[in-house]
Tab-separated table of C-alpha atoms in Angstrom:
chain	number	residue	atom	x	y	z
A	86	UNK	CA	20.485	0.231	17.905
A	87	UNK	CA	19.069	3.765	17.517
A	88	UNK	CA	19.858	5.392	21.175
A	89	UNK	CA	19.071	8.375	20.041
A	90	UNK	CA	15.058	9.910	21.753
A	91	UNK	CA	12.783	10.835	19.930
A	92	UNK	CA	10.901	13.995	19.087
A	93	UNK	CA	7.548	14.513	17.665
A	94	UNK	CA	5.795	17.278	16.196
A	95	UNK	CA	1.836	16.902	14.766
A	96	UNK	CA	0.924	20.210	12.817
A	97	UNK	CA	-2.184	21.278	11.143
A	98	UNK	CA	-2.862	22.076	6.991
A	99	UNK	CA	-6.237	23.778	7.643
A	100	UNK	CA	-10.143	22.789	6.313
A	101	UNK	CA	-10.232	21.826	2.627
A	102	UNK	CA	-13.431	23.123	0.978
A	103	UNK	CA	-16.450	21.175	0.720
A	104	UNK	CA	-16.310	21.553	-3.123
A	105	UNK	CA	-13.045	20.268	-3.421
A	106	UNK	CA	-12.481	17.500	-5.768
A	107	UNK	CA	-12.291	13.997	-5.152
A	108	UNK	CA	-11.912	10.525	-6.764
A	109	UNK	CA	-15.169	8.746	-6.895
A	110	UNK	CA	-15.776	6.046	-9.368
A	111	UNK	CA	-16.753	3.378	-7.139
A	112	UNK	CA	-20.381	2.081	-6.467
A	113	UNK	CA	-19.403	1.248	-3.439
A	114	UNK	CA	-17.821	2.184	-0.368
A	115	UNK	CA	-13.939	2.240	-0.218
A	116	UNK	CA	-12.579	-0.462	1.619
A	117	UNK	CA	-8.425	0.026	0.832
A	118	UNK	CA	-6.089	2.425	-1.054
A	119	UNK	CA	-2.668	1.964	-1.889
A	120	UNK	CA	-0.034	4.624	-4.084
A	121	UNK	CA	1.552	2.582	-6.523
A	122	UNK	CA	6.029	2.655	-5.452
A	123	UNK	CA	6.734	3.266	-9.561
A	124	UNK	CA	4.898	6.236	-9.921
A	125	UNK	CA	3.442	8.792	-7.715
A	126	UNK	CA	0.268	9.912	-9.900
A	127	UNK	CA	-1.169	6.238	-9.432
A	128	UNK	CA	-3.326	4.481	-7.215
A	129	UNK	CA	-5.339	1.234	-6.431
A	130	UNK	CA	-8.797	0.911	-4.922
A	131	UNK	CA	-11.040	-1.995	-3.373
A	132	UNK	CA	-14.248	-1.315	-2.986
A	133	UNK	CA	-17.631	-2.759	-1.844
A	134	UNK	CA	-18.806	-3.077	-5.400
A	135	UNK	CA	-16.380	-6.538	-5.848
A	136	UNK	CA	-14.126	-4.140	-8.247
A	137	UNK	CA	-10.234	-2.902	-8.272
A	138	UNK	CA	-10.274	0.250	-9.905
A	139	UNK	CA	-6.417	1.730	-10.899
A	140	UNK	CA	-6.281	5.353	-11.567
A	141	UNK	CA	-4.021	8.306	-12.461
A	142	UNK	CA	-3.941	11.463	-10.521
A	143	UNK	CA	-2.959	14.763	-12.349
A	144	UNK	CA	0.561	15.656	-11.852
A	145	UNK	CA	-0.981	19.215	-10.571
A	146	UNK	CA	-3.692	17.579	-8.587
A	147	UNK	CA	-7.129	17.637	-8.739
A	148	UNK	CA	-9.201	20.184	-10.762
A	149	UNK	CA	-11.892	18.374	-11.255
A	150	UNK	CA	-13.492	15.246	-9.641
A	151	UNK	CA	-12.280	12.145	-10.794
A	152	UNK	CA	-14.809	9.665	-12.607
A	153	UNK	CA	-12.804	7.905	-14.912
A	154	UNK	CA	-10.054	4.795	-14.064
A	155	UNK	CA	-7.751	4.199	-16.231
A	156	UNK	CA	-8.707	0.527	-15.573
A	157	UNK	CA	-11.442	-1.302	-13.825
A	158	UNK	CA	-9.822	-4.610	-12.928
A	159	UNK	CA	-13.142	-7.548	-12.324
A	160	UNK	CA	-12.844	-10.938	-11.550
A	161	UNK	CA	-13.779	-11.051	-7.038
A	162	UNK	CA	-16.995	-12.434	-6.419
A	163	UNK	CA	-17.211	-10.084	-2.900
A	164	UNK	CA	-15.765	-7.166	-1.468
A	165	UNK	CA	-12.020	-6.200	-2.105
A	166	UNK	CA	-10.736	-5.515	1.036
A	167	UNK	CA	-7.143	-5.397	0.442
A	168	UNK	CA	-5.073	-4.298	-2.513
A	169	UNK	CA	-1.115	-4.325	-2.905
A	170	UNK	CA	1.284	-3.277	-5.226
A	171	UNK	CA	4.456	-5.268	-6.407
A	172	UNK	CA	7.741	-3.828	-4.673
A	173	UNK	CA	9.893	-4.426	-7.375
A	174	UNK	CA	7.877	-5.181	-10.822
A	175	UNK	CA	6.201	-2.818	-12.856
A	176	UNK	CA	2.101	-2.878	-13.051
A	177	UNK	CA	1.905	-5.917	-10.741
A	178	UNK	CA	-0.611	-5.748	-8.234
A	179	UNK	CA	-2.060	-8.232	-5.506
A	180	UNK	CA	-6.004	-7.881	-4.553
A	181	UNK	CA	-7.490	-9.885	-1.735
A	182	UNK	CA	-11.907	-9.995	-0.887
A	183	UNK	CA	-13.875	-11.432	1.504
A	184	UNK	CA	-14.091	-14.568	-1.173
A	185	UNK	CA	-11.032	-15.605	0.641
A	186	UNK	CA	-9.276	-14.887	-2.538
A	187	UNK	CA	-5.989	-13.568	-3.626
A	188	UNK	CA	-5.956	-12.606	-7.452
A	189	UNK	CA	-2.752	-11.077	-8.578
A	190	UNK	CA	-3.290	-8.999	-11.539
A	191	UNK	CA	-0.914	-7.335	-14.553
A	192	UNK	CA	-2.119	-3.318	-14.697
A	193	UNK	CA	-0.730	-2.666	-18.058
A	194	UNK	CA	-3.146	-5.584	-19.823
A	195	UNK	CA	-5.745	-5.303	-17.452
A	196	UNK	CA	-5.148	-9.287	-17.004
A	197	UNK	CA	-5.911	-11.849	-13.891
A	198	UNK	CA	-2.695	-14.200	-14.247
A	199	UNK	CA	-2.574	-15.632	-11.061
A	200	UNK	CA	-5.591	-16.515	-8.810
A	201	UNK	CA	-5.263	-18.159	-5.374
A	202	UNK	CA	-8.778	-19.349	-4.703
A	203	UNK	CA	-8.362	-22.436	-2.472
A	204	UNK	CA	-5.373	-21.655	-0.307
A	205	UNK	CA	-8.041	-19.348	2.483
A	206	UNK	CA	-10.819	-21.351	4.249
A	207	UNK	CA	-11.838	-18.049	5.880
A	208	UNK	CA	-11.558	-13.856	5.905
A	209	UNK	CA	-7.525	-12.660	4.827
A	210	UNK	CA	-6.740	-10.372	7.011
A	211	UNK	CA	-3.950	-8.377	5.169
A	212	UNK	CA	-1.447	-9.626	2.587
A	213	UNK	CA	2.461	-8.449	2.665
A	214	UNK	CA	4.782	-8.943	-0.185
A	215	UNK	CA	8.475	-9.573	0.796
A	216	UNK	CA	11.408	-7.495	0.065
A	217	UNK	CA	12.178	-8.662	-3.700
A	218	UNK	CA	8.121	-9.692	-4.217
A	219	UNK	CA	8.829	-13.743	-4.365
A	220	UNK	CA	6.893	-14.167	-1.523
A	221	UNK	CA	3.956	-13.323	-0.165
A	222	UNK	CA	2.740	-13.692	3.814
A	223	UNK	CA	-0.949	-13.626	5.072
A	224	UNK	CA	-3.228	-13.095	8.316
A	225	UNK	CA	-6.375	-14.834	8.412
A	226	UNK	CA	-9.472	-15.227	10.344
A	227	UNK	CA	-8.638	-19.114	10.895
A	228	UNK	CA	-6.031	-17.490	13.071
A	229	UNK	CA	-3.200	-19.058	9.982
A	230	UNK	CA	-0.080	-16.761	9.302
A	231	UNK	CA	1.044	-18.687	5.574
A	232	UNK	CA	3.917	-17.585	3.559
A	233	UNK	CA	2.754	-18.309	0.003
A	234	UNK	CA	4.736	-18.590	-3.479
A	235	UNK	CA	2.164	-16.887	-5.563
A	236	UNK	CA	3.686	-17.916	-9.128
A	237	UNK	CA	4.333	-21.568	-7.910
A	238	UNK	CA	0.623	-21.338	-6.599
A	239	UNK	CA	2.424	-23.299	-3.492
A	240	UNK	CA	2.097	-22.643	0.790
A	241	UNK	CA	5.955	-22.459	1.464
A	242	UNK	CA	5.040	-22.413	5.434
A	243	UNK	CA	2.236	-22.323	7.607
A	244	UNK	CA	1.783	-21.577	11.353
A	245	UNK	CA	-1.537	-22.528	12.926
A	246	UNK	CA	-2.355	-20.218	15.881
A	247	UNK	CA	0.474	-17.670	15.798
A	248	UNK	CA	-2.149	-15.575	18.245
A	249	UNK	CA	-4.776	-17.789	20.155
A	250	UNK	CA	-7.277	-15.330	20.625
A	251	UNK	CA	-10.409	-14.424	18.641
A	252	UNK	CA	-9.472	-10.677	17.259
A	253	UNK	CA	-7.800	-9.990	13.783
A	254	UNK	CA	-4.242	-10.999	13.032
A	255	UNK	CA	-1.980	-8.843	10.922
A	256	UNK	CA	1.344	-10.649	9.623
A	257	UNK	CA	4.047	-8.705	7.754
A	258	UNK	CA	7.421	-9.431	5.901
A	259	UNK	CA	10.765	-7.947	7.190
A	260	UNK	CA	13.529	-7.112	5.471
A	261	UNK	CA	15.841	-9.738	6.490
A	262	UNK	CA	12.876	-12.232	5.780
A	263	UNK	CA	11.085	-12.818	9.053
A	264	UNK	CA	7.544	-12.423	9.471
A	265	UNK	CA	6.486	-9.913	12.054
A	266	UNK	CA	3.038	-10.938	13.269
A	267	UNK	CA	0.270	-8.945	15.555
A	268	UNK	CA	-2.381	-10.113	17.566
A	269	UNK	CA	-4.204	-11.551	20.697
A	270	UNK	CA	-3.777	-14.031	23.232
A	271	UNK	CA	-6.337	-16.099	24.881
A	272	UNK	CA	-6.934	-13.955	27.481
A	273	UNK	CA	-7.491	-11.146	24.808
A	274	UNK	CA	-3.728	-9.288	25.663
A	275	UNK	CA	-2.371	-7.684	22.881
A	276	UNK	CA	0.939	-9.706	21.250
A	277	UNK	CA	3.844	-9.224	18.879
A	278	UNK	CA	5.625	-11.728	17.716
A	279	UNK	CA	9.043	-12.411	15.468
A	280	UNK	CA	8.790	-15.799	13.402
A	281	UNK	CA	11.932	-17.734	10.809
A	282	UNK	CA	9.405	-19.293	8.018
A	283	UNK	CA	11.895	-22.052	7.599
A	284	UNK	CA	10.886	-23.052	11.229
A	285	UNK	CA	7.618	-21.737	12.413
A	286	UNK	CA	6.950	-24.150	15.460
A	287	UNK	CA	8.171	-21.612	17.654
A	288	UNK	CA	8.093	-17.708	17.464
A	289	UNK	CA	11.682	-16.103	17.679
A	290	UNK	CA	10.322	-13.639	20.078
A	291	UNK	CA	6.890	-13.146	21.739
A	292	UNK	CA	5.808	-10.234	23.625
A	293	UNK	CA	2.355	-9.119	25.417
A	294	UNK	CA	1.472	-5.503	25.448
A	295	UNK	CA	-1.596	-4.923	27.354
A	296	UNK	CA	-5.612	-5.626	27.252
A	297	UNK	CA	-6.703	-2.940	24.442
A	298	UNK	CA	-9.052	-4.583	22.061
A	299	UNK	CA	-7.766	-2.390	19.234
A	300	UNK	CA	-6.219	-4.224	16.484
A	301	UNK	CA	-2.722	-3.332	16.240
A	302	UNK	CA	-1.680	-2.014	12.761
A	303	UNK	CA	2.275	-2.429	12.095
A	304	UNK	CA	4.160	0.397	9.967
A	305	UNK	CA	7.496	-1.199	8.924
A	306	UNK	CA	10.684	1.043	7.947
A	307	UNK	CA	13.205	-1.613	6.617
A	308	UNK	CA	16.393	1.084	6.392
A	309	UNK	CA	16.053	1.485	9.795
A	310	UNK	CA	14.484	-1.779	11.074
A	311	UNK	CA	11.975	0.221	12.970
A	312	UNK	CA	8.337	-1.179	13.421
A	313	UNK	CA	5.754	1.398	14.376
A	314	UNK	CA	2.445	-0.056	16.352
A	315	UNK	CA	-0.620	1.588	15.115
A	316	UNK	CA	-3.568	0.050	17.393
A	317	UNK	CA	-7.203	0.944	15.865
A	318	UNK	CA	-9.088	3.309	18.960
A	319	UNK	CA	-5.813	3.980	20.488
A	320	UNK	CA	-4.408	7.350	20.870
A	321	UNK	CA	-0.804	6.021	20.931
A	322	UNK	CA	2.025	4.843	18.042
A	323	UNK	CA	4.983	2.610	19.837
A	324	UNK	CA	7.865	1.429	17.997
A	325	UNK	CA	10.441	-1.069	18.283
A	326	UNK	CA	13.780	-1.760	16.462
A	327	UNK	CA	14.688	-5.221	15.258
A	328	UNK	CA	17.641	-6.591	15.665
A	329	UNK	CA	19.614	-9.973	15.714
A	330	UNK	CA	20.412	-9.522	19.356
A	331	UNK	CA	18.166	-11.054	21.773
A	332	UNK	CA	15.448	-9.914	22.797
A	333	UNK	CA	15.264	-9.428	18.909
A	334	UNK	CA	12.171	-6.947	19.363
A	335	UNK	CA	13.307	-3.310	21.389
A	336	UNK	CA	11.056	-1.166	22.583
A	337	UNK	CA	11.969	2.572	21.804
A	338	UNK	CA	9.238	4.943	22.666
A	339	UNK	CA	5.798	5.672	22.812
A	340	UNK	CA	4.213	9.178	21.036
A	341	UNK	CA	1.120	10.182	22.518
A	342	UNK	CA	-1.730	12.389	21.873
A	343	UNK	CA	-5.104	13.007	23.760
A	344	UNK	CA	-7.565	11.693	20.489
A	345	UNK	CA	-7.464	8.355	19.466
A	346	UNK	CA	-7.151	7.221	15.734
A	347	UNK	CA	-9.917	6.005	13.505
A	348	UNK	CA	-6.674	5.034	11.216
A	349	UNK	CA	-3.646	5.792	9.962
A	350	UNK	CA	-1.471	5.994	6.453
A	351	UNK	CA	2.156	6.197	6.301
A	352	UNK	CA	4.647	8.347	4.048
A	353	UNK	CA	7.291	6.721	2.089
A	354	UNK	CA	10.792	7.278	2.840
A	355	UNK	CA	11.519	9.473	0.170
A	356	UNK	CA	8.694	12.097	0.858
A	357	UNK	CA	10.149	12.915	4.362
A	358	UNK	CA	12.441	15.560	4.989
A	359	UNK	CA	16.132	14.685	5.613
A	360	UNK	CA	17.196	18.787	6.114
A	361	UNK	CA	14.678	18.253	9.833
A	362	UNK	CA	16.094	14.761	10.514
A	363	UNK	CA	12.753	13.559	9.919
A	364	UNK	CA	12.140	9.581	10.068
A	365	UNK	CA	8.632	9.250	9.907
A	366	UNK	CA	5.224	10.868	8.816
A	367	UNK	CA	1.917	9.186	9.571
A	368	UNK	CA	-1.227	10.467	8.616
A	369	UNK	CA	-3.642	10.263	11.275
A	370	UNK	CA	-7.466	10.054	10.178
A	371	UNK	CA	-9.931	11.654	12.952
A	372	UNK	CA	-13.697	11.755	12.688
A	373	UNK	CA	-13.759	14.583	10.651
A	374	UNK	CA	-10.013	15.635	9.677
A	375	UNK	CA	-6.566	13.955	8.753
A	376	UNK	CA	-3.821	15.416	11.048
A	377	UNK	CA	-0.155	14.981	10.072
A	378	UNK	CA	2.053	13.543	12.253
A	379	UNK	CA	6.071	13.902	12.131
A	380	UNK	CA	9.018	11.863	13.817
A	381	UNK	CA	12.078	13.433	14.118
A	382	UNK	CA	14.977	12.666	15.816
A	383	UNK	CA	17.145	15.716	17.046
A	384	UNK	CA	20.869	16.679	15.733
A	385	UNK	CA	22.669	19.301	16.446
A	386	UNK	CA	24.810	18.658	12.783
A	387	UNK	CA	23.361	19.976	10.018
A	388	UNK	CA	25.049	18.014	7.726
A	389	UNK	CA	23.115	14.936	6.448
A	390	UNK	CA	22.774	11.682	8.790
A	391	UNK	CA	24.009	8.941	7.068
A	392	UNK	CA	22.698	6.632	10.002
A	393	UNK	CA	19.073	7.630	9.751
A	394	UNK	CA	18.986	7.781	6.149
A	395	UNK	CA	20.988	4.435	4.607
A	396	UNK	CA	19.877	4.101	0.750
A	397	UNK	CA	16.578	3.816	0.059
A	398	UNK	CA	14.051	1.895	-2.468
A	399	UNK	CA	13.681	4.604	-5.406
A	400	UNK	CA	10.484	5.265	-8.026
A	401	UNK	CA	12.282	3.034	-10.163
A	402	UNK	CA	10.866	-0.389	-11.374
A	403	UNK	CA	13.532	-2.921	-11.043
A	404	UNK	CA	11.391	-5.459	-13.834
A	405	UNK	CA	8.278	-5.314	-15.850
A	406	UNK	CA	5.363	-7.453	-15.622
A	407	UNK	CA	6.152	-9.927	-18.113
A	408	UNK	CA	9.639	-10.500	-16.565
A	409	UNK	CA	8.157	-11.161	-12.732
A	410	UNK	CA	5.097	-13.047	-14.349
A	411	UNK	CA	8.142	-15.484	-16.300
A	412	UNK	CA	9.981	-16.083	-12.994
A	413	UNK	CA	12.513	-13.413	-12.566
A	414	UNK	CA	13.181	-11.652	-9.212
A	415	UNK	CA	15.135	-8.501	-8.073
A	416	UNK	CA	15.513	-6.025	-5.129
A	417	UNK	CA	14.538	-3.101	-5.357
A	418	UNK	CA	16.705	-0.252	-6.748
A	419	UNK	CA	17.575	1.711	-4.334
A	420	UNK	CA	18.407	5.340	-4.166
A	421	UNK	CA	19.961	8.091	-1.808
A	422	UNK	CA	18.415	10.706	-0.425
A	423	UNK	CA	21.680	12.664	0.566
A	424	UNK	CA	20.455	15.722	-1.411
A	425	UNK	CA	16.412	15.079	-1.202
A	426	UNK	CA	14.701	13.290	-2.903
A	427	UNK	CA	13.860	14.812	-6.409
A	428	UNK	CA	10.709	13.324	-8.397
A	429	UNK	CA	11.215	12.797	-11.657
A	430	UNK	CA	8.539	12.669	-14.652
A	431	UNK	CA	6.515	9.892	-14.100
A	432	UNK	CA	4.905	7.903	-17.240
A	433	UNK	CA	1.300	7.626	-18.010
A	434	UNK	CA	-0.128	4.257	-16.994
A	435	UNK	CA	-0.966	2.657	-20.738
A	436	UNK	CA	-3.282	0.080	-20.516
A	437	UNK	CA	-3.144	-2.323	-23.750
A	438	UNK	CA	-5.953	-4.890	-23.052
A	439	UNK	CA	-5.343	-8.409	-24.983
A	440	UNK	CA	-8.042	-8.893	-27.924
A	441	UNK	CA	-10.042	-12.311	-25.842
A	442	UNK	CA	-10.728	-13.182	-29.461
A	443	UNK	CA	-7.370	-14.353	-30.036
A	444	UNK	CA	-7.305	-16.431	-26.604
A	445	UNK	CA	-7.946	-19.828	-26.919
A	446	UNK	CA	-9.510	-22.051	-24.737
A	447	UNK	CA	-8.252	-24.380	-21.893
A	448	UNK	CA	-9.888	-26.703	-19.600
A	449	UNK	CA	-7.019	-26.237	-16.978
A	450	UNK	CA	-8.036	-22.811	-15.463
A	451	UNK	CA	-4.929	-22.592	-13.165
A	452	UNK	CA	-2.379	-23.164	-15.757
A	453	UNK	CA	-4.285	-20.634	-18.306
A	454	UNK	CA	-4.308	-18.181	-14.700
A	455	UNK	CA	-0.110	-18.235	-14.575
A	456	UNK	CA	0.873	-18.033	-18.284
A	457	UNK	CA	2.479	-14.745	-19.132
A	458	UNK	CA	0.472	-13.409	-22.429
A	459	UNK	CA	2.011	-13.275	-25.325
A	460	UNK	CA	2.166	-10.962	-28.138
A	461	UNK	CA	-1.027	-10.767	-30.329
A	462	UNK	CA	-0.318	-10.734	-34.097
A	463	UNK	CA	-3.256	-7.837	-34.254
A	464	UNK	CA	-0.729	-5.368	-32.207
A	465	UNK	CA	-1.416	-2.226	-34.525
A	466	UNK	CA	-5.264	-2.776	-34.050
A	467	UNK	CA	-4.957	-2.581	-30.127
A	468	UNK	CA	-2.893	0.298	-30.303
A	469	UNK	CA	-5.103	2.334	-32.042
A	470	UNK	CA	-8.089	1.233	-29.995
A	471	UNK	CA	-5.961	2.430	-27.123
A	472	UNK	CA	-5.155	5.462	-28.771
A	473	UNK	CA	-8.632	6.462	-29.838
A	474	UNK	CA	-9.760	5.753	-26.225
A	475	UNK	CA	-7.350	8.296	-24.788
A	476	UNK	CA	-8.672	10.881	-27.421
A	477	UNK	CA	-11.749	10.095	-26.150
A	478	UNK	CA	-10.784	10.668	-22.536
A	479	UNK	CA	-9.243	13.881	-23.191
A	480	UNK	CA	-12.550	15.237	-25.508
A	481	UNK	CA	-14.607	14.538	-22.263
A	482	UNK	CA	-12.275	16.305	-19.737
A	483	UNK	CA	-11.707	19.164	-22.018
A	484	UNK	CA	-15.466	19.735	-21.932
A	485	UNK	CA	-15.922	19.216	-18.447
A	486	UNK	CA	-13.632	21.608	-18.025
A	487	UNK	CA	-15.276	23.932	-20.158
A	488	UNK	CA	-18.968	23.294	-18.719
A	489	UNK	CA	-16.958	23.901	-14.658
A	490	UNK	CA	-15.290	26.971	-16.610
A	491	UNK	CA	-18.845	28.450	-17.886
A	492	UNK	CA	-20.700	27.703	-14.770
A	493	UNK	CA	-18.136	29.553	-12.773
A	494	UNK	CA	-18.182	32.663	-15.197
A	495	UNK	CA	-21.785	32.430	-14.040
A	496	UNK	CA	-21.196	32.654	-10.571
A	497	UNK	CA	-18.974	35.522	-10.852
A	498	UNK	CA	-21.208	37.911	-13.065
A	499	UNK	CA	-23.749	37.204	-10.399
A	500	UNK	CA	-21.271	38.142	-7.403
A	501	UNK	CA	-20.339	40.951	-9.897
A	502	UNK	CA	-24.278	42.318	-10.471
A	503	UNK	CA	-25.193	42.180	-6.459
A	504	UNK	CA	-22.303	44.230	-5.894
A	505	UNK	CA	-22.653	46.555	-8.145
A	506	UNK	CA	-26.182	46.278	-7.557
């Protein structure tokens, strides 16, 4: 166990301008985010508008708003409240809406191959992959925590009731492959809970917090086997370390602050910074700002803490697509962070949509859903479409940036005239 207390330290990046740029392609509210773990210049987004969009982010940032994704993924009948990247496979990413379905989708084609439409009689809470991205484990409204094979389209194991009470559920995997689940009793207590899926009848551990009605949001850091408790309205983030010991689920500490979080987002390991022994960044949103908050624990070494900082899952992809889509799994590949962690170049996301023309029809949707696409003899044609399309793309941004150019030349000569003036 980590003995060691823990210090925290919230700090303040100052207001951005109203002007600044932003991503905005949706027609619809924002419902979820998520940064793609193979490359830091992408991200996911489900909106209101029944869309996924998938875009690239400058590796400078923002100059300009962002109106343009490089895909537009369709195929949820309502709202996309959840989306999910693979762990471990290239361009693989899991969406979930409020038409209780889970449609798991390859980037780089801009394909639905597998589509989970009858396994969710009501809302899906939130959707985990495991550690190697076999498995996947959901929360729902019918108060269900399932562990689901997506590419055998199977329930592997099912637990009815893991919380009794009314309020949202949130279920994720751990490393060692127990389900960590959130929740609320009867009596409307907060719960954690520890379950084995090969024997769900009875929770490894159970434990009741106290009678917030905030939903509590878990934060999961499998190097150290720390679980940090996020709960929505609270002004408070617990955490726990699991272990195999009983009581299985520790309590550690509790950091506090006087205004209570509308939400929170959560830094990867390799974006923290090992020279302050830091072990955790959150990102706490407020009403109208999004304050940083760091975990550190204190040394008095400077040398690097091999305890706090065991190898860690790198940028890497350990498979692509195809090879997940065909049945192949691996863990992820993991990197240390002895000397920092140093980004490398990250590829452009390509997307090289399948010509439907060449898809034949099949009366068993499900079967058509899982098979991995294969190579269309017209491979040179859907190149160069893709190629002309990101000629296209680059045309329109360089004369956006010329029109933002011109009409702040404007500005300028009129700043310059009422001085002068």
């Amino acid at each position: 166990m980590l003995h060691d207390k823990f210090a925290s330290l919230c700090f303040q990046t100052g207001r951005i301008d109203k002007s600044y740029p932003t991503v905005c392609g949706h027609t619809g509210p924002v419902l979820d985010i998520d940064w793609c773990p193979h490359n830091d210049q992408v991200i996911a987004s489900g909106s209101e508008d029944c869309t996924v969009m998938v875009w690239q982010i400058p590796e400078s940032g923002l100059t300009l708003s962002l109106t343009e994704p490089v895909v537009i993924l369709e195929g949820h009948s309502k709202r996309v409240g959840i989306v999910a990247w693979h762990p471990t496979a290239r361009n693989v990413l899991l969406s979930a809406g409020c038409d209780n379905a889970i449609i798991i989708w390859n980037v780089g084609t801009g394909e639905a191959l597998i589509n989970l439409d009858d396994m969710h009689s009501d809302m899906i809470y939130n959707v985990s992959w495991n550690r190697n991205g076999s498995l996947i484990c959901t929360a729902s409204k019918d108060k269900k925590v399932r562990v689901i094979d997506p590419r055998k389209q199977e329930i592997v194991a099912e637990k009815e009731k893991a919380h009794e009470g009314a309020r949202p559920m949130r279920a994720i995997f751990l490393a060692d492959g127990n389900v960590f689940t959130t929740g609320f009793s009867r009596m409307s207590e907060r719960q954690l809970a520890l379950w084995n899926p090969k024997n769900m009848q009875e929770p490894i551990a159970l434990h009741e917090m106290d009678t917030s009605n905030g939903v509590l949001l878990p934060f999961y850091d499998p190097d150290t086997s720390i679980i940090y408790l996020c709960g929505k309205g609270d002004s408070s983030i617990r955490y726990f370390e699991i272990t195999d010991e009983s009581p299985y689920v520790h309590y550690l500490n509790t950091f506090s602050s006087k205004e209570p979080q509308r939400g929170m987002g959560y830094m990867p390991k390799r974006g923290l910074d090992v020279n302050k022994c830091e072990i955790a960044r959150f990102f706490k949103l407020h009403e109208r700002k999004c304050e940083p908050i760091i975990m550190t624990v204190p040394r008095k070494s400077d040398l690097f803490q091999d305890d706090l900082y065991p190898d860690t899952a790198g940028p890497e992809a350990a498979l692509e697509a195809e090879e997940w889509f065909e049945g192949k799994n691996a863990d992820p590949i993991l990197i240390s962070l002895k000397h920092g962690y140093i980004p490398g170049k990250n590829r452009d996301l390509k997307v090289v949509k399948k010509n439907i023309l060449d898809s034949k029809p099949t009366a068993n949707k499900k079967c058509d859903l899982i098979n991995v696409p294969k190579k269309t003899a017209d491979t040179t044609s859907v190149q160069n479409e893709a190629k002309l399309d990101e000629i296209l793309k680059e045309i329109k941004s360089i004369k956006d940036t010329i029109c933002n150019q011109d009409e702040r030349i404007s500005k300028l000569e009129q700043q310059m005239a009422k001085i002068a003036a």
